[in-house]
Protein backbone atom coordinates (compact mmCIF):
# COMPACT_ATOMS: atom_id res chain seq x y z
CA UNK A 1 0.00 0.00 0.00
CA UNK A 2 1.32 3.44 -0.93
CA UNK A 3 1.47 6.17 1.72
CA UNK A 4 -0.86 9.12 1.14
CA UNK A 5 0.35 12.63 1.95
CA UNK A 6 -2.42 15.13 2.68
CA UNK A 7 -1.77 18.87 2.53
CA UNK A 8 -4.62 19.82 4.82
CA UNK A 9 -5.93 22.45 7.16
CA UNK A 10 -7.56 24.12 4.17
CA UNK A 11 -9.69 24.02 6.37
CA UNK A 12 -9.20 21.34 9.03
CA UNK A 13 -12.97 20.68 9.09
CA UNK A 14 -12.88 19.41 5.54
CA UNK A 15 -9.57 17.60 6.06
CA UNK A 16 -11.49 15.37 8.46
CA UNK A 17 -13.62 14.23 5.51
CA UNK A 18 -10.49 13.13 3.66
CA UNK A 19 -9.11 11.16 6.58
CA UNK A 20 -12.42 9.43 7.20
CA UNK A 21 -13.19 8.52 3.60
CA UNK A 22 -9.67 7.32 2.79
CA UNK A 23 -9.64 4.98 5.77
CA UNK A 24 -13.17 3.75 5.10
CA UNK A 25 -12.32 2.86 1.51
CA UNK A 26 -9.13 1.06 2.49
CA UNK A 27 -11.00 -0.99 5.10
CA UNK A 28 -13.72 -1.83 2.57
CA UNK A 29 -11.13 -3.03 0.07
CA UNK A 30 -8.84 -4.92 2.45
CA UNK A 31 -11.29 -5.89 5.18
CA UNK A 32 -10.69 -6.52 8.85
CA UNK A 33 -9.10 -3.66 10.78
CA UNK A 34 -7.06 -2.29 7.87
CA UNK A 35 -6.53 1.47 7.54
CA UNK A 36 -4.53 3.70 5.24
CA UNK A 37 -0.87 4.58 5.51
CA UNK A 38 -1.19 8.35 5.58
CA UNK A 39 0.49 11.57 6.66
CA UNK A 40 -1.16 14.97 7.18
CA UNK A 41 0.54 18.35 7.12
CA UNK A 42 -2.09 20.72 8.48
CA UNK A 43 -1.56 24.40 7.69
CA UNK A 44 -2.79 27.29 9.84
CA UNK A 45 -5.72 28.38 7.70
CA UNK A 46 -5.61 32.05 8.65
CA UNK A 47 -2.12 32.27 7.18
CA UNK A 48 -3.16 31.09 3.73
CA UNK A 49 -6.52 32.85 3.84
CA UNK A 50 -4.74 36.17 4.30
CA UNK A 51 -2.43 35.36 1.39
CA UNK A 52 -5.20 34.59 -1.10
CA UNK A 53 -7.18 37.70 -0.25
CA UNK A 54 -4.00 39.70 -0.75
CA UNK A 55 -3.56 37.96 -4.14
CA UNK A 56 -0.20 36.57 -3.01
CA UNK A 57 -0.49 33.26 -4.81
CA UNK A 58 3.27 32.89 -5.27
CA UNK A 59 3.59 32.78 -1.49
CA UNK A 60 0.81 30.19 -1.36
CA UNK A 61 2.72 28.08 -3.89
CA UNK A 62 5.87 28.28 -1.79
CA UNK A 63 4.04 27.37 1.41
CA UNK A 64 2.19 24.39 -0.05
CA UNK A 65 5.22 23.12 -1.97
CA UNK A 66 7.19 23.20 1.28
CA UNK A 67 4.42 21.21 2.97
CA UNK A 68 4.60 18.69 0.13
CA UNK A 69 8.36 18.27 0.52
CA UNK A 70 7.94 17.65 4.24
CA UNK A 71 5.36 14.96 3.52
CA UNK A 72 7.70 13.40 0.95
CA UNK A 73 10.52 13.42 3.49
CA UNK A 74 8.18 11.59 5.85
CA UNK A 75 7.56 8.86 3.30
CA UNK A 76 4.54 10.01 1.25
CA UNK A 77 4.25 8.27 -2.13
CA UNK A 78 1.62 10.71 -3.41
CA UNK A 79 0.27 14.12 -2.44
CA UNK A 80 -3.15 15.75 -2.34
CA UNK A 81 -3.99 19.40 -1.78
CA UNK A 82 -7.17 19.00 0.27
CA UNK A 83 -8.94 21.97 -1.28
CA UNK A 84 -10.51 23.21 -4.50
CA UNK A 85 -9.48 26.85 -4.15
CA UNK A 86 -5.87 25.99 -3.36
CA UNK A 87 -5.68 23.61 -6.32
CA UNK A 88 -4.85 26.82 -8.19
CA UNK A 89 -1.24 26.05 -7.19
CA UNK A 90 -1.49 22.28 -7.78
CA UNK A 91 0.83 22.42 -10.79
CA UNK A 92 3.40 24.43 -8.82
CA UNK A 93 3.37 21.85 -6.04
CA UNK A 94 3.64 19.06 -8.62
CA UNK A 95 6.71 20.67 -10.21
CA UNK A 96 8.40 20.82 -6.81
CA UNK A 97 7.48 17.23 -5.93
CA UNK A 98 9.05 13.93 -6.83
CA UNK A 99 5.79 12.01 -6.37
CA UNK A 100 2.37 12.33 -8.06
CA UNK A 101 0.07 15.14 -6.93
CA UNK A 102 -3.55 14.10 -7.51
CA UNK A 103 -5.62 17.04 -8.74
CA UNK A 104 -9.06 17.43 -7.17
CA UNK A 105 -10.65 18.66 -10.41
CA UNK A 106 -9.54 15.49 -12.19
CA UNK A 107 -11.24 13.34 -9.56
CA UNK A 108 -14.44 15.35 -10.01
CA UNK A 109 -14.17 15.44 -13.79
CA UNK A 110 -13.75 11.67 -13.97
CA UNK A 111 -16.93 11.18 -11.94
CA UNK A 112 -18.94 13.60 -14.09
CA UNK A 113 -17.76 11.85 -17.24
CA UNK A 114 -18.53 8.42 -15.77
CA UNK A 115 -22.09 9.53 -15.01
CA UNK A 116 -22.51 10.79 -18.57
CA UNK A 117 -23.45 14.32 -17.53
CA UNK A 118 -23.15 16.98 -20.23
CA UNK A 119 -23.73 20.10 -18.12
CA UNK A 120 -23.07 20.61 -14.41
CA UNK A 121 -23.30 23.50 -11.98
CA UNK A 122 -20.37 24.59 -9.84
CA UNK A 123 -20.48 26.05 -6.33
CA UNK A 124 -17.33 27.17 -4.56
CA UNK A 125 -15.38 30.19 -3.45
CA UNK A 126 -15.33 33.24 -5.69
CA UNK A 127 -11.84 32.16 -6.78
CA UNK A 128 -13.03 28.73 -7.88
CA UNK A 129 -16.22 29.88 -9.59
CA UNK A 130 -14.78 32.90 -11.40
CA UNK A 131 -11.15 32.13 -12.22
CA UNK A 132 -10.22 29.76 -15.06
CA UNK A 133 -7.81 27.44 -13.19
CA UNK A 134 -10.57 25.11 -11.98
CA UNK A 135 -13.29 25.45 -14.60
CA UNK A 136 -10.82 24.93 -17.47
CA UNK A 137 -9.52 21.76 -15.82
CA UNK A 138 -13.08 20.48 -15.54
CA UNK A 139 -14.19 21.32 -19.07
CA UNK A 140 -11.13 19.51 -20.42
CA UNK A 141 -12.98 16.35 -19.34
CA UNK A 142 -15.65 17.06 -21.97
CA UNK A 143 -18.65 18.74 -20.35
CA UNK A 144 -20.03 22.23 -19.77
CA UNK A 145 -19.75 24.02 -16.41
CA UNK A 146 -22.13 26.78 -15.33
CA UNK A 147 -22.01 28.96 -12.21
CA UNK A 148 -24.66 31.07 -10.45
CA UNK A 149 -25.08 34.79 -11.25
CA UNK A 150 -22.93 37.28 -9.38
CA UNK A 151 -25.26 37.95 -6.44
CA UNK A 152 -25.61 34.25 -5.73
CA UNK A 153 -21.86 33.71 -6.15
CA UNK A 154 -21.25 36.33 -3.48
CA UNK A 155 -23.65 34.57 -1.11
CA UNK A 156 -21.98 31.19 -1.69
CA UNK A 157 -18.54 32.73 -1.17
CA UNK A 158 -19.41 34.53 2.05
CA UNK A 159 -21.10 31.50 3.60
CA UNK A 160 -17.90 29.54 3.01
CA UNK A 161 -15.55 32.08 4.60
CA UNK A 162 -17.82 33.55 7.27
CA UNK A 163 -19.42 30.29 8.38
CA UNK A 164 -18.20 26.95 7.04
CA UNK A 165 -14.43 27.33 7.50
CA UNK A 166 -15.21 28.40 11.08
CA UNK A 167 -17.33 25.32 11.73
CA UNK A 168 -20.64 27.25 11.66
CA UNK A 169 -23.60 25.45 10.04
CA UNK A 170 -26.79 27.45 9.58
CA UNK A 171 -30.14 26.18 8.32
CA UNK A 172 -30.76 29.46 6.51
CA UNK A 173 -27.55 28.98 4.51
CA UNK A 174 -28.52 25.41 3.66
CA UNK A 175 -31.86 26.66 2.33
CA UNK A 176 -30.15 29.42 0.32
CA UNK A 177 -27.72 26.94 -1.25
CA UNK A 178 -30.63 24.61 -2.10
CA UNK A 179 -32.40 27.45 -3.93
CA UNK A 180 -29.23 28.23 -5.87
CA UNK A 181 -28.87 24.58 -6.89
CA UNK A 182 -32.51 24.59 -8.03
CA UNK A 183 -31.79 27.63 -10.20
CA UNK A 184 -28.81 25.84 -11.76
CA UNK A 185 -31.04 22.86 -12.48
CA UNK A 186 -33.50 25.19 -14.23
CA UNK A 187 -30.58 26.23 -16.48
CA UNK A 188 -30.01 22.63 -17.49
CA UNK A 189 -27.48 21.43 -14.92
CA UNK A 190 -27.72 17.66 -14.52
CA UNK A 191 -25.72 17.75 -11.29
CA UNK A 192 -23.87 20.24 -9.12
CA UNK A 193 -20.22 20.12 -8.11
CA UNK A 194 -19.65 21.00 -4.47
CA UNK A 195 -16.45 22.74 -5.50
CA UNK A 196 -15.42 23.76 -2.01
CA UNK A 197 -14.65 20.92 0.35
CA UNK A 198 -16.50 22.62 3.23
CA UNK A 199 -19.80 22.72 1.30
CA UNK A 200 -20.13 18.99 1.97
CA UNK A 201 -20.61 19.91 5.61
CA UNK A 202 -23.69 21.96 4.67
CA UNK A 203 -25.67 20.22 1.92
CA UNK A 204 -26.11 16.76 0.46
CA UNK A 205 -28.41 15.12 -2.06
CA UNK A 206 -31.28 15.09 0.42
CA UNK A 207 -31.30 18.89 0.10
CA UNK A 208 -31.25 19.10 -3.71
CA UNK A 209 -33.36 18.03 -6.69
CA UNK A 210 -30.29 17.05 -8.75
CA UNK A 211 -27.27 14.91 -7.82
CA UNK A 212 -24.41 16.53 -5.95
CA UNK A 213 -20.78 15.76 -6.73
CA UNK A 214 -18.84 16.07 -3.45
CA UNK A 215 -15.31 17.06 -4.41
CA UNK A 216 -13.56 16.14 -1.15
CA UNK A 217 -15.15 12.69 -1.07
CA UNK A 218 -14.29 12.02 -4.72
CA UNK A 219 -10.72 13.24 -4.23
CA UNK A 220 -10.29 11.07 -1.15
CA UNK A 221 -11.69 8.02 -2.95
CA UNK A 222 -9.28 8.60 -5.83
CA UNK A 223 -6.40 8.75 -3.36
CA UNK A 224 -7.44 5.50 -1.70
CA UNK A 225 -7.73 3.81 -5.08
CA UNK A 226 -4.28 5.03 -6.11
CA UNK A 227 -2.77 3.90 -2.81
CA UNK A 228 -4.16 0.39 -3.28
CA UNK A 229 -3.50 0.05 -7.02
mmCIF file of C-alpha atoms in Angstrom:
data_model
loop_
_atom_site.group_PDB
_atom_site.id
_atom_site.type_symbol
_atom_site.label_atom_id
_atom_site.label_comp_id
_atom_site.label_asym_id
_atom_site.label_seq_id
_atom_site.Cartn_x
_atom_site.Cartn_y
_atom_site.Cartn_z
ATOM 1 C CA UNK A 1 0.000 0.000 0.000
ATOM 2 C CA UNK A 2 1.316 3.441 -0.931
ATOM 3 C CA UNK A 3 1.472 6.167 1.718
ATOM 4 C CA UNK A 4 -0.863 9.120 1.136
ATOM 5 C CA UNK A 5 0.352 12.626 1.952
ATOM 6 C CA UNK A 6 -2.423 15.130 2.684
ATOM 7 C CA UNK A 7 -1.767 18.872 2.527
ATOM 8 C CA UNK A 8 -4.621 19.820 4.821
ATOM 9 C CA UNK A 9 -5.928 22.455 7.162
ATOM 10 C CA UNK A 10 -7.561 24.124 4.169
ATOM 11 C CA UNK A 11 -9.691 24.016 6.370
ATOM 12 C CA UNK A 12 -9.205 21.340 9.028
ATOM 13 C CA UNK A 13 -12.973 20.682 9.085
ATOM 14 C CA UNK A 14 -12.883 19.408 5.538
ATOM 15 C CA UNK A 15 -9.572 17.600 6.058
ATOM 16 C CA UNK A 16 -11.493 15.369 8.456
ATOM 17 C CA UNK A 17 -13.619 14.233 5.507
ATOM 18 C CA UNK A 18 -10.487 13.131 3.659
ATOM 19 C CA UNK A 19 -9.113 11.161 6.578
ATOM 20 C CA UNK A 20 -12.424 9.428 7.205
ATOM 21 C CA UNK A 21 -13.189 8.524 3.596
ATOM 22 C CA UNK A 22 -9.673 7.318 2.793
ATOM 23 C CA UNK A 23 -9.643 4.979 5.772
ATOM 24 C CA UNK A 24 -13.168 3.750 5.102
ATOM 25 C CA UNK A 25 -12.322 2.858 1.508
ATOM 26 C CA UNK A 26 -9.126 1.058 2.492
ATOM 27 C CA UNK A 27 -10.995 -0.991 5.096
ATOM 28 C CA UNK A 28 -13.721 -1.830 2.567
ATOM 29 C CA UNK A 29 -11.130 -3.033 0.065
ATOM 30 C CA UNK A 30 -8.837 -4.917 2.451
ATOM 31 C CA UNK A 31 -11.287 -5.890 5.180
ATOM 32 C CA UNK A 32 -10.694 -6.518 8.851
ATOM 33 C CA UNK A 33 -9.097 -3.655 10.777
ATOM 34 C CA UNK A 34 -7.060 -2.289 7.868
ATOM 35 C CA UNK A 35 -6.533 1.466 7.543
ATOM 36 C CA UNK A 36 -4.533 3.704 5.237
ATOM 37 C CA UNK A 37 -0.874 4.577 5.507
ATOM 38 C CA UNK A 38 -1.186 8.347 5.578
ATOM 39 C CA UNK A 39 0.490 11.566 6.663
ATOM 40 C CA UNK A 40 -1.155 14.965 7.180
ATOM 41 C CA UNK A 41 0.541 18.347 7.117
ATOM 42 C CA UNK A 42 -2.092 20.719 8.476
ATOM 43 C CA UNK A 43 -1.560 24.400 7.694
ATOM 44 C CA UNK A 44 -2.794 27.292 9.843
ATOM 45 C CA UNK A 45 -5.718 28.383 7.701
ATOM 46 C CA UNK A 46 -5.609 32.053 8.653
ATOM 47 C CA UNK A 47 -2.117 32.271 7.182
ATOM 48 C CA UNK A 48 -3.161 31.088 3.726
ATOM 49 C CA UNK A 49 -6.519 32.846 3.840
ATOM 50 C CA UNK A 50 -4.736 36.166 4.302
ATOM 51 C CA UNK A 51 -2.435 35.364 1.391
ATOM 52 C CA UNK A 52 -5.199 34.585 -1.102
ATOM 53 C CA UNK A 53 -7.180 37.704 -0.246
ATOM 54 C CA UNK A 54 -3.999 39.704 -0.745
ATOM 55 C CA UNK A 55 -3.555 37.956 -4.140
ATOM 56 C CA UNK A 56 -0.199 36.571 -3.006
ATOM 57 C CA UNK A 57 -0.494 33.260 -4.806
ATOM 58 C CA UNK A 58 3.265 32.889 -5.272
ATOM 59 C CA UNK A 59 3.586 32.780 -1.494
ATOM 60 C CA UNK A 60 0.812 30.193 -1.359
ATOM 61 C CA UNK A 61 2.722 28.076 -3.892
ATOM 62 C CA UNK A 62 5.872 28.279 -1.794
ATOM 63 C CA UNK A 63 4.036 27.369 1.412
ATOM 64 C CA UNK A 64 2.193 24.385 -0.049
ATOM 65 C CA UNK A 65 5.221 23.120 -1.972
ATOM 66 C CA UNK A 66 7.186 23.202 1.280
ATOM 67 C CA UNK A 67 4.423 21.208 2.968
ATOM 68 C CA UNK A 68 4.596 18.688 0.126
ATOM 69 C CA UNK A 69 8.360 18.273 0.522
ATOM 70 C CA UNK A 70 7.935 17.655 4.245
ATOM 71 C CA UNK A 71 5.361 14.959 3.523
ATOM 72 C CA UNK A 72 7.699 13.396 0.951
ATOM 73 C CA UNK A 73 10.516 13.421 3.491
ATOM 74 C CA UNK A 74 8.175 11.593 5.854
ATOM 75 C CA UNK A 75 7.561 8.858 3.298
ATOM 76 C CA UNK A 76 4.544 10.006 1.251
ATOM 77 C CA UNK A 77 4.250 8.272 -2.131
ATOM 78 C CA UNK A 78 1.616 10.712 -3.412
ATOM 79 C CA UNK A 79 0.266 14.120 -2.439
ATOM 80 C CA UNK A 80 -3.151 15.751 -2.341
ATOM 81 C CA UNK A 81 -3.994 19.401 -1.775
ATOM 82 C CA UNK A 82 -7.172 19.001 0.269
ATOM 83 C CA UNK A 83 -8.935 21.969 -1.282
ATOM 84 C CA UNK A 84 -10.505 23.213 -4.501
ATOM 85 C CA UNK A 85 -9.478 26.846 -4.146
ATOM 86 C CA UNK A 86 -5.871 25.989 -3.364
ATOM 87 C CA UNK A 87 -5.685 23.613 -6.323
ATOM 88 C CA UNK A 88 -4.848 26.822 -8.195
ATOM 89 C CA UNK A 89 -1.240 26.045 -7.192
ATOM 90 C CA UNK A 90 -1.494 22.283 -7.781
ATOM 91 C CA UNK A 91 0.832 22.418 -10.793
ATOM 92 C CA UNK A 92 3.403 24.427 -8.822
ATOM 93 C CA UNK A 93 3.367 21.846 -6.040
ATOM 94 C CA UNK A 94 3.639 19.061 -8.623
ATOM 95 C CA UNK A 95 6.710 20.665 -10.215
ATOM 96 C CA UNK A 96 8.396 20.820 -6.807
ATOM 97 C CA UNK A 97 7.485 17.227 -5.930
ATOM 98 C CA UNK A 98 9.051 13.927 -6.833
ATOM 99 C CA UNK A 99 5.794 12.012 -6.366
ATOM 100 C CA UNK A 100 2.375 12.327 -8.062
ATOM 101 C CA UNK A 101 0.072 15.142 -6.928
ATOM 102 C CA UNK A 102 -3.546 14.101 -7.513
ATOM 103 C CA UNK A 103 -5.622 17.039 -8.744
ATOM 104 C CA UNK A 104 -9.058 17.428 -7.165
ATOM 105 C CA UNK A 105 -10.648 18.657 -10.410
ATOM 106 C CA UNK A 106 -9.541 15.488 -12.195
ATOM 107 C CA UNK A 107 -11.240 13.341 -9.557
ATOM 108 C CA UNK A 108 -14.436 15.351 -10.010
ATOM 109 C CA UNK A 109 -14.174 15.436 -13.795
ATOM 110 C CA UNK A 110 -13.754 11.673 -13.974
ATOM 111 C CA UNK A 111 -16.928 11.183 -11.937
ATOM 112 C CA UNK A 112 -18.942 13.605 -14.088
ATOM 113 C CA UNK A 113 -17.757 11.846 -17.237
ATOM 114 C CA UNK A 114 -18.527 8.423 -15.766
ATOM 115 C CA UNK A 115 -22.088 9.530 -15.015
ATOM 116 C CA UNK A 116 -22.515 10.788 -18.572
ATOM 117 C CA UNK A 117 -23.452 14.322 -17.532
ATOM 118 C CA UNK A 118 -23.155 16.978 -20.228
ATOM 119 C CA UNK A 119 -23.727 20.101 -18.123
ATOM 120 C CA UNK A 120 -23.072 20.611 -14.413
ATOM 121 C CA UNK A 121 -23.298 23.495 -11.984
ATOM 122 C CA UNK A 122 -20.371 24.593 -9.841
ATOM 123 C CA UNK A 123 -20.479 26.051 -6.332
ATOM 124 C CA UNK A 124 -17.328 27.171 -4.557
ATOM 125 C CA UNK A 125 -15.380 30.185 -3.446
ATOM 126 C CA UNK A 126 -15.329 33.242 -5.694
ATOM 127 C CA UNK A 127 -11.839 32.159 -6.784
ATOM 128 C CA UNK A 128 -13.029 28.727 -7.875
ATOM 129 C CA UNK A 129 -16.221 29.878 -9.593
ATOM 130 C CA UNK A 130 -14.775 32.904 -11.401
ATOM 131 C CA UNK A 131 -11.146 32.128 -12.220
ATOM 132 C CA UNK A 132 -10.218 29.758 -15.061
ATOM 133 C CA UNK A 133 -7.807 27.444 -13.193
ATOM 134 C CA UNK A 134 -10.569 25.115 -11.980
ATOM 135 C CA UNK A 135 -13.287 25.453 -14.596
ATOM 136 C CA UNK A 136 -10.824 24.928 -17.468
ATOM 137 C CA UNK A 137 -9.520 21.763 -15.820
ATOM 138 C CA UNK A 138 -13.084 20.478 -15.539
ATOM 139 C CA UNK A 139 -14.193 21.318 -19.069
ATOM 140 C CA UNK A 140 -11.132 19.510 -20.423
ATOM 141 C CA UNK A 141 -12.979 16.349 -19.337
ATOM 142 C CA UNK A 142 -15.646 17.058 -21.968
ATOM 143 C CA UNK A 143 -18.654 18.739 -20.348
ATOM 144 C CA UNK A 144 -20.025 22.231 -19.765
ATOM 145 C CA UNK A 145 -19.755 24.019 -16.413
ATOM 146 C CA UNK A 146 -22.126 26.784 -15.329
ATOM 147 C CA UNK A 147 -22.015 28.964 -12.213
ATOM 148 C CA UNK A 148 -24.662 31.074 -10.455
ATOM 149 C CA UNK A 149 -25.077 34.786 -11.252
ATOM 150 C CA UNK A 150 -22.931 37.284 -9.383
ATOM 151 C CA UNK A 151 -25.263 37.955 -6.435
ATOM 152 C CA UNK A 152 -25.613 34.249 -5.731
ATOM 153 C CA UNK A 153 -21.857 33.709 -6.153
ATOM 154 C CA UNK A 154 -21.254 36.331 -3.480
ATOM 155 C CA UNK A 155 -23.648 34.573 -1.108
ATOM 156 C CA UNK A 156 -21.977 31.193 -1.687
ATOM 157 C CA UNK A 157 -18.541 32.731 -1.172
ATOM 158 C CA UNK A 158 -19.407 34.533 2.055
ATOM 159 C CA UNK A 159 -21.104 31.504 3.604
ATOM 160 C CA UNK A 160 -17.899 29.543 3.014
ATOM 161 C CA UNK A 161 -15.548 32.078 4.598
ATOM 162 C CA UNK A 162 -17.823 33.548 7.273
ATOM 163 C CA UNK A 163 -19.421 30.285 8.377
ATOM 164 C CA UNK A 164 -18.201 26.953 7.044
ATOM 165 C CA UNK A 165 -14.432 27.327 7.505
ATOM 166 C CA UNK A 166 -15.213 28.402 11.082
ATOM 167 C CA UNK A 167 -17.331 25.322 11.731
ATOM 168 C CA UNK A 168 -20.637 27.247 11.657
ATOM 169 C CA UNK A 169 -23.598 25.451 10.037
ATOM 170 C CA UNK A 170 -26.789 27.448 9.579
ATOM 171 C CA UNK A 171 -30.136 26.178 8.317
ATOM 172 C CA UNK A 172 -30.761 29.463 6.506
ATOM 173 C CA UNK A 173 -27.553 28.983 4.513
ATOM 174 C CA UNK A 174 -28.519 25.410 3.659
ATOM 175 C CA UNK A 175 -31.855 26.662 2.330
ATOM 176 C CA UNK A 176 -30.151 29.416 0.325
ATOM 177 C CA UNK A 177 -27.723 26.939 -1.248
ATOM 178 C CA UNK A 178 -30.628 24.606 -2.105
ATOM 179 C CA UNK A 179 -32.398 27.446 -3.932
ATOM 180 C CA UNK A 180 -29.226 28.233 -5.874
ATOM 181 C CA UNK A 181 -28.874 24.581 -6.887
ATOM 182 C CA UNK A 182 -32.506 24.590 -8.028
ATOM 183 C CA UNK A 183 -31.785 27.628 -10.202
ATOM 184 C CA UNK A 184 -28.806 25.843 -11.760
ATOM 185 C CA UNK A 185 -31.038 22.856 -12.479
ATOM 186 C CA UNK A 186 -33.495 25.191 -14.231
ATOM 187 C CA UNK A 187 -30.585 26.229 -16.478
ATOM 188 C CA UNK A 188 -30.007 22.627 -17.486
ATOM 189 C CA UNK A 189 -27.476 21.432 -14.923
ATOM 190 C CA UNK A 190 -27.723 17.660 -14.519
ATOM 191 C CA UNK A 191 -25.718 17.754 -11.294
ATOM 192 C CA UNK A 192 -23.868 20.240 -9.122
ATOM 193 C CA UNK A 193 -20.222 20.121 -8.106
ATOM 194 C CA UNK A 194 -19.646 21.001 -4.470
ATOM 195 C CA UNK A 195 -16.454 22.738 -5.495
ATOM 196 C CA UNK A 196 -15.419 23.765 -2.015
ATOM 197 C CA UNK A 197 -14.655 20.924 0.346
ATOM 198 C CA UNK A 198 -16.501 22.619 3.228
ATOM 199 C CA UNK A 199 -19.799 22.719 1.305
ATOM 200 C CA UNK A 200 -20.126 18.994 1.967
ATOM 201 C CA UNK A 201 -20.608 19.907 5.613
ATOM 202 C CA UNK A 202 -23.692 21.963 4.666
ATOM 203 C CA UNK A 203 -25.667 20.225 1.917
ATOM 204 C CA UNK A 204 -26.110 16.759 0.461
ATOM 205 C CA UNK A 205 -28.406 15.116 -2.061
ATOM 206 C CA UNK A 206 -31.281 15.091 0.417
ATOM 207 C CA UNK A 207 -31.297 18.894 0.099
ATOM 208 C CA UNK A 208 -31.252 19.098 -3.709
ATOM 209 C CA UNK A 209 -33.357 18.033 -6.686
ATOM 210 C CA UNK A 210 -30.294 17.052 -8.749
ATOM 211 C CA UNK A 211 -27.274 14.906 -7.820
ATOM 212 C CA UNK A 212 -24.413 16.531 -5.954
ATOM 213 C CA UNK A 213 -20.783 15.764 -6.731
ATOM 214 C CA UNK A 214 -18.843 16.068 -3.453
ATOM 215 C CA UNK A 215 -15.312 17.060 -4.411
ATOM 216 C CA UNK A 216 -13.556 16.140 -1.148
ATOM 217 C CA UNK A 217 -15.151 12.693 -1.072
ATOM 218 C CA UNK A 218 -14.293 12.019 -4.720
ATOM 219 C CA UNK A 219 -10.723 13.242 -4.235
ATOM 220 C CA UNK A 220 -10.287 11.065 -1.149
ATOM 221 C CA UNK A 221 -11.687 8.020 -2.949
ATOM 222 C CA UNK A 222 -9.275 8.597 -5.833
ATOM 223 C CA UNK A 223 -6.397 8.750 -3.359
ATOM 224 C CA UNK A 224 -7.440 5.497 -1.700
ATOM 225 C CA UNK A 225 -7.728 3.809 -5.082
ATOM 226 C CA UNK A 226 -4.279 5.033 -6.106
ATOM 227 C CA UNK A 227 -2.773 3.898 -2.812
ATOM 228 C CA UNK A 228 -4.161 0.392 -3.282
ATOM 229 C CA UNK A 229 -3.501 0.052 -7.021
#
